[in-house]
PDB file of C-alpha atoms in Angstrom:
ATOM      1  CA  MET A   1      14.442  -2.826  -1.806  1.00 51.00           C
ATOM      2  CA  ARG A   2      14.472   0.646  -0.445  1.00 57.00           C
ATOM      3  CA  VAL A   3      13.866   3.761  -2.304  1.00 63.00           C
ATOM      4  CA  THR A   4      15.986   7.431  -1.051  1.00 70.00           C
ATOM      5  CA  PRO A   5      13.744   9.549  -2.111  1.00 78.00           C
ATOM      6  CA  ARG A   6      15.443  13.019  -3.854  1.00 87.00           C
ATOM      7  CA  ALA A   7      13.351  16.667  -3.254  1.00 92.00           C
ATOM      8  CA  TYR A   8      11.781  17.491  -6.027  1.00 93.00           C
ATOM      9  CA  GLY A   9      14.324  20.533  -6.253  1.00 93.00           C
ATOM     10  CA  GLN A  10      17.303  18.060  -6.607  1.00 93.00           C
ATOM     11  CA  LEU A  11      15.595  16.553 -10.165  1.00 94.00           C
ATOM     12  CA  PRO A  12      17.056  17.042 -13.310  1.00 95.00           C
ATOM     13  CA  ASP A  13      15.771  20.771 -14.609  1.00 95.00           C
ATOM     14  CA  ALA A  14      14.140  19.040 -17.286  1.00 97.00           C
ATOM     15  CA  VAL A  15      11.896  16.604 -15.095  1.00 96.00           C
ATOM     16  CA  ARG A  16      10.816  19.498 -13.283  1.00 94.00           C
ATOM     17  CA  ARG A  17       9.552  21.728 -16.667  1.00 93.00           C
ATOM     18  CA  ALA A  18       8.012  19.144 -17.382  1.00 95.00           C
ATOM     19  CA  VAL A  19       6.079  19.498 -15.101  1.00 94.00           C
ATOM     20  CA  ALA A  20       5.200  22.258 -14.951  1.00 91.00           C
ATOM     21  CA  GLU A  21       4.200  22.743 -18.398  1.00 92.00           C
ATOM     22  CA  ARG A  22       1.370  20.431 -17.147  1.00 91.00           C
ATOM     23  CA  VAL A  23       0.628  21.602 -13.644  1.00 89.00           C
ATOM     24  CA  GLY A  24       1.545  25.449 -14.052  1.00 82.00           C
ATOM     25  CA  GLU A  25       3.823  27.783 -13.397  1.00 71.00           C
ATOM     26  CA  GLY A  26       4.331  29.257 -10.529  1.00 64.00           C
ATOM     27  CA  ARG A  27       3.395  26.571  -8.145  1.00 73.00           C
ATOM     28  CA  SER A  28       4.194  25.823  -4.724  1.00 89.00           C
ATOM     29  CA  VAL A  29       6.172  22.485  -3.986  1.00 91.00           C
ATOM     30  CA  VAL A  30       5.876  20.480  -0.424  1.00 90.00           C
ATOM     31  CA  ASP A  31       8.212  17.003  -0.887  1.00 91.00           C
ATOM     32  CA  VAL A  32       6.364  14.294   0.848  1.00 88.00           C
ATOM     33  CA  THR A  33       9.446  11.793   3.186  1.00 80.00           C
ATOM     34  CA  HIS A  34       7.269   9.766   4.102  1.00 72.00           C
ATOM     35  CA  GLY A  35       7.097   6.026   2.278  1.00 62.00           C
ATOM     36  CA  THR A  36      10.489   3.611   0.875  1.00 56.00           C
ATOM     37  CA  GLY A  37       8.996   3.292  -3.066  1.00 69.00           C
ATOM     38  CA  SER A  38       9.455   6.722  -5.177  1.00 80.00           C
ATOM     39  CA  GLY A  39      12.383   8.313  -6.013  1.00 88.00           C
ATOM     40  CA  PHE A  40      10.960  11.335  -5.395  1.00 92.00           C
ATOM     41  CA  ALA A  41       7.257  12.172  -4.344  1.00 92.00           C
ATOM     42  CA  ALA A  42       5.974  16.310  -4.682  1.00 93.00           C
ATOM     43  CA  LEU A  43       2.226  17.659  -3.935  1.00 92.00           C
ATOM     44  CA  LEU A  44       1.742  20.751  -5.787  1.00 93.00           C
ATOM     45  CA  SER A  45       0.324  23.861  -5.747  1.00 90.00           C
ATOM     46  CA  GLY A  46      -0.655  25.133  -9.227  1.00 82.00           C
ATOM     47  CA  PRO A  47      -1.554  29.051 -10.380  1.00 81.00           C
ATOM     48  CA  ASP A  48      -5.270  28.163 -10.273  1.00 81.00           C
ATOM     49  CA  GLY A  49      -5.084  26.550  -6.856  1.00 80.00           C
ATOM     50  CA  GLY A  50      -5.240  22.719  -8.360  1.00 86.00           C
ATOM     51  CA  LYS A  51      -3.074  20.150  -6.279  1.00 91.00           C
ATOM     52  CA  THR A  52      -1.037  17.191  -8.080  1.00 94.00           C
ATOM     53  CA  PHE A  53       0.238  15.163  -6.276  1.00 95.00           C
ATOM     54  CA  VAL A  54       4.052  13.590  -8.170  1.00 95.00           C
ATOM     55  CA  LYS A  55       5.960  10.528  -7.398  1.00 95.00           C
ATOM     56  CA  GLY A  56       8.328   8.750  -9.796  1.00 94.00           C
ATOM     57  CA  LEU A  57      11.867   6.776 -10.428  1.00 94.00           C
ATOM     58  CA  PRO A  58      14.878   6.843 -12.868  1.00 92.00           C
ATOM     59  CA  GLU A  59      14.890   4.522 -15.141  1.00 89.00           C
ATOM     60  CA  GLY A  60      15.989   0.930 -14.817  1.00 85.00           C
ATOM     61  CA  HIS A  61      15.393   0.924 -10.654  1.00 88.00           C
ATOM     62  CA  GLU A  62      14.825  -2.307 -10.127  1.00 86.00           C
ATOM     63  CA  ARG A  63      11.289  -0.402  -8.547  1.00 89.00           C
ATOM     64  CA  MET A  64      10.006   0.321 -11.275  1.00 91.00           C
ATOM     65  CA  ALA A  65       7.769  -2.116 -12.513  1.00 92.00           C
ATOM     66  CA  GLU A  66       6.340  -1.328  -9.204  1.00 93.00           C
ATOM     67  CA  LEU A  67       5.562   2.381 -10.989  1.00 94.00           C
ATOM     68  CA  ASP A  68       4.521   0.364 -13.881  1.00 94.00           C
ATOM     69  CA  VAL A  69       1.912  -1.788 -11.723  1.00 96.00           C
ATOM     70  CA  GLU A  70       0.506   1.584 -10.537  1.00 96.00           C
ATOM     71  CA  SER A  71      -0.218   3.111 -13.448  1.00 96.00           C
ATOM     72  CA  GLY A  72      -1.373   0.073 -15.046  1.00 96.00           C
ATOM     73  CA  VAL A  73      -4.504   0.294 -12.747  1.00 97.00           C
ATOM     74  CA  ALA A  74      -5.376   3.278 -12.093  1.00 97.00           C
ATOM     75  CA  PRO A  75      -8.141   3.061 -14.453  1.00 96.00           C
ATOM     76  CA  PHE A  76      -9.925   0.931 -12.958  1.00 96.00           C
ATOM     77  CA  LEU A  77      -9.563   1.781  -9.375  1.00 97.00           C
ATOM     78  CA  PRO A  78     -12.923   2.799  -6.984  1.00 96.00           C
ATOM     79  CA  GLY A  79     -13.880   5.676  -6.213  1.00 96.00           C
ATOM     80  CA  PHE A  80     -11.396   5.995  -2.697  1.00 97.00           C
ATOM     81  CA  ALA A  81      -8.635   5.674  -4.888  1.00 97.00           C
ATOM     82  CA  PRO A  82      -7.279   9.385  -6.123  1.00 97.00           C
ATOM     83  CA  ARG A  83      -7.375   9.362  -9.976  1.00 97.00           C
ATOM     84  CA  LEU A  84      -3.937   8.643 -12.299  1.00 98.00           C
ATOM     85  CA  LEU A  85      -3.825  12.189 -14.239  1.00 97.00           C
ATOM     86  CA  TRP A  86      -0.893  10.989 -16.603  1.00 97.00           C
ATOM     87  CA  ARG A  87       2.628   8.710 -17.072  1.00 97.00           C
ATOM     88  CA  THR A  88       5.784  10.919 -18.828  1.00 96.00           C
ATOM     89  CA  ALA A  89       9.242   9.978 -19.310  1.00 96.00           C
ATOM     90  CA  VAL A  90      11.951  12.221 -18.961  1.00 96.00           C
ATOM     91  CA  ASP A  91      15.930  13.143 -19.126  1.00 95.00           C
ATOM     92  CA  GLY A  92      15.990   9.072 -17.301  1.00 94.00           C
ATOM     93  CA  TRP A  93      12.565   9.383 -15.194  1.00 96.00           C
ATOM     94  CA  THR A  94       9.124   7.798 -15.087  1.00 96.00           C
ATOM     95  CA  VAL A  95       6.840  10.344 -13.264  1.00 96.00           C
ATOM     96  CA  LEU A  96       3.210   9.297 -12.763  1.00 97.00           C
ATOM     97  CA  ALA A  97       0.975  12.302 -11.258  1.00 97.00           C
ATOM     98  CA  PHE A  98      -2.608  12.287  -9.503  1.00 97.00           C
ATOM     99  CA  GLU A  99      -5.747  14.758  -8.122  1.00 95.00           C
ATOM    100  CA  GLY A 100      -4.388  16.003  -4.867  1.00 92.00           C
ATOM    101  CA  ILE A 101      -6.698  14.999  -2.262  1.00 92.00           C
ATOM    102  CA  ALA A 102      -7.241  17.101   0.738  1.00 88.00           C
ATOM    103  CA  VAL A 103      -6.051  14.959   3.596  1.00 92.00           C
ATOM    104  CA  THR A 104      -7.058  15.828   7.773  1.00 91.00           C
ATOM    105  CA  SER A 105      -4.263  14.286   8.189  1.00 91.00           C
ATOM    106  CA  PRO A 106      -0.844  13.046   7.144  1.00 90.00           C
ATOM    107  CA  TRP A 107      -2.352   9.259   7.227  1.00 94.00           C
ATOM    108  CA  ALA A 108      -4.894   6.839   9.443  1.00 97.00           C
ATOM    109  CA  ASP A 109      -4.220   6.706  13.024  1.00 97.00           C
ATOM    110  CA  PHE A 110      -4.840   2.889  14.035  1.00 98.00           C
ATOM    111  CA  ASP A 111      -4.536   2.982  18.028  1.00 95.00           C
ATOM    112  CA  ALA A 112      -7.718   0.739  18.875  1.00 91.00           C
ATOM    113  CA  ASP A 113      -8.220   3.366  22.364  1.00 87.00           C
ATOM    114  CA  ASP A 114      -9.465   6.639  20.677  1.00 86.00           C
ATOM    115  CA  SER A 115      -8.389   6.961  16.514  1.00 93.00           C
ATOM    116  CA  PRO A 116     -10.536   8.778  14.286  1.00 94.00           C
ATOM    117  CA  HIS A 117      -9.931   6.698  11.442  1.00 97.00           C
ATOM    118  CA  LEU A 118     -11.147   2.698  12.007  1.00 97.00           C
ATOM    119  CA  GLU A 119     -14.370   2.966  11.277  1.00 96.00           C
ATOM    120  CA  SER A 120     -13.351   4.553   8.003  1.00 97.00           C
ATOM    121  CA  VAL A 121     -10.926   2.303   6.392  1.00 98.00           C
ATOM    122  CA  THR A 122     -13.138  -0.723   7.454  1.00 98.00           C
ATOM    123  CA  ASP A 123     -15.333   0.404   5.762  1.00 97.00           C
ATOM    124  CA  VAL A 124     -12.744   0.881   2.891  1.00 98.00           C
ATOM    125  CA  LEU A 125     -11.398  -2.775   3.444  1.00 98.00           C
ATOM    126  CA  ARG A 126     -15.003  -3.736   3.126  1.00 98.00           C
ATOM    127  CA  GLU A 127     -15.861  -2.582   0.106  1.00 98.00           C
ATOM    128  CA  LEU A 128     -12.383  -3.166  -1.289  1.00 98.00           C
ATOM    129  CA  SER A 129     -12.603  -6.317  -0.574  1.00 98.00           C
ATOM    130  CA  THR A 130     -15.586  -6.906  -2.866  1.00 98.00           C
ATOM    131  CA  THR A 131     -14.347  -6.031  -5.727  1.00 98.00           C
ATOM    132  CA  PRO A 132     -13.340  -7.750  -8.892  1.00 98.00           C
ATOM    133  CA  ALA A 133     -10.073  -7.730  -9.909  1.00 97.00           C
ATOM    134  CA  PRO A 134      -9.681  -6.351 -13.200  1.00 95.00           C
ATOM    135  CA  PRO A 135      -9.267  -8.354 -16.342  1.00 91.00           C
ATOM    136  CA  GLY A 136      -7.456  -5.904 -18.343  1.00 83.00           C
ATOM    137  CA  ALA A 137      -4.888  -4.585 -15.729  1.00 87.00           C
ATOM    138  CA  GLY A 138      -2.691  -7.523 -16.153  1.00 90.00           C
ATOM    139  CA  LEU A 139      -2.560  -7.896 -12.255  1.00 96.00           C
ATOM    140  CA  LYS A 140      -0.761 -10.916 -10.925  1.00 96.00           C
ATOM    141  CA  ALA A 141      -1.922 -13.414  -8.481  1.00 97.00           C
ATOM    142  CA  ALA A 142      -1.520 -12.139  -5.157  1.00 96.00           C
ATOM    143  CA  TRP A 143       0.527 -16.192  -4.916  1.00 97.00           C
ATOM    144  CA  GLU A 144       2.968 -15.134  -6.566  1.00 97.00           C
ATOM    145  CA  ARG A 145       3.872 -12.723  -3.793  1.00 97.00           C
ATOM    146  CA  TRP A 146       4.167 -15.269  -0.503  1.00 97.00           C
ATOM    147  CA  ARG A 147       4.263 -18.369  -2.667  1.00 97.00           C
ATOM    148  CA  ASP A 148       8.260 -19.144  -1.478  1.00 97.00           C
ATOM    149  CA  TYR A 149       7.001 -19.282   1.879  1.00 98.00           C
ATOM    150  CA  CYS A 150       3.875 -21.368   1.565  1.00 97.00           C
ATOM    151  CA  ASP A 151       3.932 -25.249   1.467  1.00 97.00           C
ATOM    152  CA  PRO A 152       2.552 -25.553  -2.952  1.00 97.00           C
ATOM    153  CA  ALA A 153       0.173 -26.728  -1.591  1.00 97.00           C
ATOM    154  CA  ASP A 154      -1.662 -23.730  -0.903  1.00 97.00           C
ATOM    155  CA  GLU A 155      -1.672 -22.294  -4.358  1.00 97.00           C
ATOM    156  CA  PRO A 156      -5.470 -22.730  -3.297  1.00 97.00           C
ATOM    157  CA  LEU A 157      -5.484 -20.874  -0.709  1.00 96.00           C
ATOM    158  CA  LEU A 158      -3.964 -17.635  -1.687  1.00 96.00           C
ATOM    159  CA  THR A 159      -5.903 -18.257  -5.249  1.00 97.00           C
ATOM    160  CA  GLY A 160      -9.010 -15.242  -5.833  1.00 97.00           C
ATOM    161  CA  ASP A 161     -10.583 -12.812  -8.278  1.00 97.00           C
ATOM    162  CA  ARG A 162     -10.682 -10.233  -5.723  1.00 98.00           C
ATOM    163  CA  LEU A 163      -8.652  -6.432  -6.539  1.00 98.00           C
ATOM    164  CA  VAL A 164      -5.859  -6.795  -3.995  1.00 98.00           C
ATOM    165  CA  HIS A 165      -4.209  -3.840  -2.715  1.00 98.00           C
ATOM    166  CA  GLY A 166      -0.523  -5.260  -0.527  1.00 98.00           C
ATOM    167  CA  ASP A 167      -0.172  -2.410   1.739  1.00 97.00           C
ATOM    168  CA  PRO A 168      -3.326  -1.154   3.807  1.00 98.00           C
ATOM    169  CA  ALA A 169       0.295   0.980   5.843  1.00 97.00           C
ATOM    170  CA  ALA A 170      -1.120   3.527   8.177  1.00 97.00           C
ATOM    171  CA  THR A 171       0.350   5.546   6.129  1.00 95.00           C
ATOM    172  CA  ASN A 172      -0.906   4.843   2.523  1.00 96.00           C
ATOM    173  CA  PHE A 173      -4.799   5.490   3.839  1.00 97.00           C
ATOM    174  CA  LEU A 174      -5.776   9.341   3.963  1.00 96.00           C
ATOM    175  CA  PRO A 175      -8.415  10.948   6.165  1.00 96.00           C
ATOM    176  CA  GLY A 176     -10.567  13.438   4.753  1.00 93.00           C
ATOM    177  CA  THR A 177     -14.013  14.832   5.589  1.00 87.00           C
ATOM    178  CA  GLY A 178     -16.487  13.080   4.715  1.00 85.00           C
ATOM    179  CA  ARG A 179     -14.149   9.689   3.559  1.00 90.00           C
ATOM    180  CA  THR A 180     -10.858   8.106   3.465  1.00 97.00           C
ATOM    181  CA  TRP A 181      -8.607   7.975   0.865  1.00 98.00           C
ATOM    182  CA  LEU A 182      -6.616   4.247  -0.113  1.00 98.00           C
ATOM    183  CA  ILE A 183      -2.951   5.768  -2.470  1.00 97.00           C
ATOM    184  CA  ASP A 184       0.410   3.891  -3.570  1.00 95.00           C
ATOM    185  CA  TRP A 185      -1.297   0.508  -5.903  1.00 97.00           C
ATOM    186  CA  ALA A 186       2.484  -0.594  -6.534  1.00 95.00           C
ATOM    187  CA  TRP A 187       1.362  -3.814  -5.189  1.00 96.00           C
ATOM    188  CA  ALA A 188      -1.993  -4.721  -6.328  1.00 98.00           C
ATOM    189  CA  ALA A 189      -2.738  -8.577  -7.326  1.00 98.00           C
ATOM    190  CA  ARG A 190      -5.638 -10.181  -8.110  1.00 97.00           C
ATOM    191  CA  GLY A 191      -7.067 -12.370  -4.503  1.00 98.00           C
ATOM    192  CA  PRO A 192      -8.637 -13.741  -2.285  1.00 98.00           C
ATOM    193  CA  GLY A 193     -11.145 -10.730  -1.576  1.00 98.00           C
ATOM    194  CA  TRP A 194      -9.649 -11.065   2.168  1.00 98.00           C
ATOM    195  CA  VAL A 195      -5.461 -10.279   1.255  1.00 98.00           C
ATOM    196  CA  ASP A 196      -5.627  -7.211   1.983  1.00 98.00           C
ATOM    197  CA  THR A 197      -8.189  -7.379   5.486  1.00 98.00           C
ATOM    198  CA  VAL A 198      -5.348  -9.844   6.811  1.00 98.00           C
ATOM    199  CA  LEU A 199      -2.710  -7.487   6.397  1.00 98.00           C
ATOM    200  CA  TRP A 200      -3.770  -4.867   7.712  1.00 98.00           C
ATOM    201  CA  GLY A 201      -4.322  -7.125  11.381  1.00 98.00           C
ATOM    202  CA  GLN A 202      -0.359  -6.826  11.607  1.00 98.00           C
ATOM    203  CA  ARG A 203      -0.044  -3.187  10.043  1.00 98.00           C
ATOM    204  CA  LEU A 204      -2.825  -3.019  13.288  1.00 98.00           C
ATOM    205  CA  VAL A 205      -0.359  -4.850  15.437  1.00 98.00           C
ATOM    206  CA  LEU A 206       2.474  -2.622  14.053  1.00 98.00           C
ATOM    207  CA  ASP A 207       1.922   0.975  13.409  1.00 97.00           C
ATOM    208  CA  GLY A 208      -1.478   1.028  15.795  1.00 97.00           C
ATOM    209  CA  GLU A 209       0.420  -0.850  18.120  1.00 97.00           C
ATOM    210  CA  GLN A 210      -2.611  -2.412  18.217  1.00 98.00           C
ATOM    211  CA  THR A 211      -2.516  -5.951  20.680  1.00 98.00           C
ATOM    212  CA  PRO A 212      -3.637  -9.147  17.766  1.00 98.00           C
ATOM    213  CA  GLU A 213      -6.351  -9.553  20.273  1.00 97.00           C
ATOM    214  CA  GLN A 214      -7.678  -6.055  18.921  1.00 97.00           C
ATOM    215  CA  ALA A 215      -6.962  -6.376  15.495  1.00 98.00           C
ATOM    216  CA  ALA A 216      -8.968 -10.041  14.847  1.00 98.00           C
ATOM    217  CA  ARG A 217     -11.576  -7.952  16.323  1.00 97.00           C
ATOM    218  CA  TRP A 218     -11.174  -5.006  13.727  1.00 98.00           C
ATOM    219  CA  CYS A 219     -10.557  -7.307  11.331  1.00 98.00           C
ATOM    220  CA  ALA A 220     -13.520  -9.896  12.031  1.00 98.00           C
ATOM    221  CA  ARG A 221     -15.757  -6.343  11.055  1.00 98.00           C
ATOM    222  CA  VAL A 222     -15.434  -7.220   7.479  1.00 98.00           C
ATOM    223  CA  PRO A 223     -17.017  -9.985   6.663  1.00 98.00           C
ATOM    224  CA  ALA A 224     -14.363 -11.320   3.876  1.00 98.00           C
ATOM    225  CA  PHE A 225     -12.491 -11.738   6.250  1.00 98.00           C
ATOM    226  CA  ALA A 226     -14.533 -12.864   9.791  1.00 98.00           C
ATOM    227  CA  GLN A 227     -15.843 -15.693   6.622  1.00 98.00           C
ATOM    228  CA  ALA A 228     -12.736 -16.710   5.581  1.00 98.00           C
ATOM    229  CA  PRO A 229     -11.356 -20.233   6.037  1.00 96.00           C
ATOM    230  CA  ARG A 230      -8.936 -20.587   9.226  1.00 96.00           C
ATOM    231  CA  ALA A 231      -6.694 -21.856   7.341  1.00 96.00           C
ATOM    232  CA  ALA A 232      -5.983 -19.643   5.118  1.00 97.00           C
ATOM    233  CA  VAL A 233      -6.004 -17.070   7.030  1.00 98.00           C
ATOM    234  CA  ALA A 234      -2.996 -18.215   9.257  1.00 98.00           C
ATOM    235  CA  VAL A 235      -1.267 -19.642   5.621  1.00 98.00           C
ATOM    236  CA  LEU A 236      -0.832 -15.775   4.313  1.00 98.00           C
ATOM    237  CA  ALA A 237      -0.398 -14.355   8.304  1.00 98.00           C
ATOM    238  CA  GLU A 238       2.533 -17.103   8.750  1.00 98.00           C
ATOM    239  CA  ALA A 239       3.320 -16.284   4.770  1.00 98.00           C
ATOM    240  CA  ASP A 240       3.886 -12.506   4.805  1.00 98.00           C
ATOM    241  CA  ALA A 241       6.225 -13.613   8.844  1.00 98.00           C
ATOM    242  CA  ARG A 242       8.679 -15.535   6.507  1.00 98.00           C
ATOM    243  CA  SER A 243       8.820 -13.051   3.892  1.00 98.00           C
ATOM    244  CA  TRP A 244       9.360  -9.916   6.885  1.00 98.00           C
ATOM    245  CA  GLU A 245      11.797 -12.538   8.699  1.00 98.00           C
ATOM    246  CA  ALA A 246      13.443 -13.900   5.716  1.00 97.00           C
ATOM    247  CA  TRP A 247      14.719  -9.585   4.855  1.00 96.00           C
ATOM    248  CA  GLN A 248      15.859  -9.038   7.461  1.00 96.00           C
ATOM    249  CA  ALA A 249      18.113 -12.271   7.779  1.00 96.00           C
ATOM    250  CA  TYR A 250      18.763 -10.853   4.110  1.00 94.00           C
ATOM    251  CA  GLY A 251      20.456  -7.681   6.215  1.00 93.00           C
ATOM    252  CA  MET A 252      17.808  -4.864   5.573  1.00 92.00           C
ATOM    253  CA  ASP A 253      18.124  -2.757   8.271  1.00 91.00           C
ATOM    254  CA  GLY A 254      14.938  -0.460  10.606  1.00 93.00           C
ATOM    255  CA  LEU A 255      13.168  -4.378  10.733  1.00 96.00           C
ATOM    256  CA  ASP A 256      12.222  -5.417  14.044  1.00 97.00           C
ATOM    257  CA  ARG A 257       8.970  -4.134  14.334  1.00 97.00           C
ATOM    258  CA  THR A 258       7.954  -5.253  11.922  1.00 98.00           C
ATOM    259  CA  VAL A 259       9.294  -8.361  12.712  1.00 98.00           C
ATOM    260  CA  THR A 260       8.142  -8.591  15.852  1.00 98.00           C
ATOM    261  CA  ALA A 261       4.508  -7.608  14.835  1.00 98.00           C
ATOM    262  CA  ALA A 262       3.554  -9.738  11.214  1.00 98.00           C
ATOM    263  CA  ARG A 263       5.403 -13.008  13.569  1.00 98.00           C
ATOM    264  CA  ALA A 264       2.577 -12.194  16.823  1.00 98.00           C
ATOM    265  CA  TRP A 265      -0.506 -10.965  14.448  1.00 98.00           C
ATOM    266  CA  ALA A 266       0.606 -15.063  12.151  1.00 98.00           C
ATOM    267  CA  ASP A 267       0.779 -16.744  15.760  1.00 98.00           C
ATOM    268  CA  HIS A 268      -2.317 -15.476  17.177  1.00 98.00           C
ATOM    269  CA  LEU A 269      -4.586 -16.354  13.570  1.00 97.00           C
ATOM    270  CA  ARG A 270      -2.251 -20.301  13.654  1.00 91.00           C
ATOM    271  CA  THR A 271      -4.163 -20.806  17.775  1.00 83.00           C
ATOM    272  CA  PRO A 272      -7.039 -22.859  17.447  1.00 75.00           C
TER     273      PRO A 272
END
């Protein structure tokens, strides 16, 4: 379910006081309005110039489990993920705080022709594809997310022990000086190392308006994808397309482009 975020200044006074006690008074606040997974999100600048990114949800919200996943996996993430600084619950809200990072663009450009970011995003996906899923993080199997859109016999194809991000959208890659960050680990799971690259292909079609053929060429630069069983890759892309189609049929608005991109990507990967 999408969440309509509120401005930081609209939070209860007790929540803002709790944040101020940790970040410091005299801070500046910039609300982060893109994204649909948090009740609020903001970048705060403390009195010493340090930056902290905070996000949160009201207690009892149906997406609260995503904050639990994100905070649970945070200690085990690679260096391209911003560090979780603290978590607190106050006045009916749960708040996560992450190190603020310096970025050169609000999010990654996935355009095939002139993007300055595709190479660095590919580097992140290469490293992620070889990162073991941490046993202490309590991550669910990626299969659990897509099982309703697969044949039960496909479970072995989507089973693995690598760390999966689960949402490699352009807005979750933040280009910085000399590196690109991968944020928002709310859908982290364990699975095959090629899962995120398959999902990225759909995002190249959607966010970057690439053709499926162009997207496939970029994905092939990640060895885990290039060496993955073609049947398994096709199963995941098809399951992901079916999941978006199901959300659209359920009545979620604004999914026309997503459904079209996911279907085009899945059809391409099914083609011999």
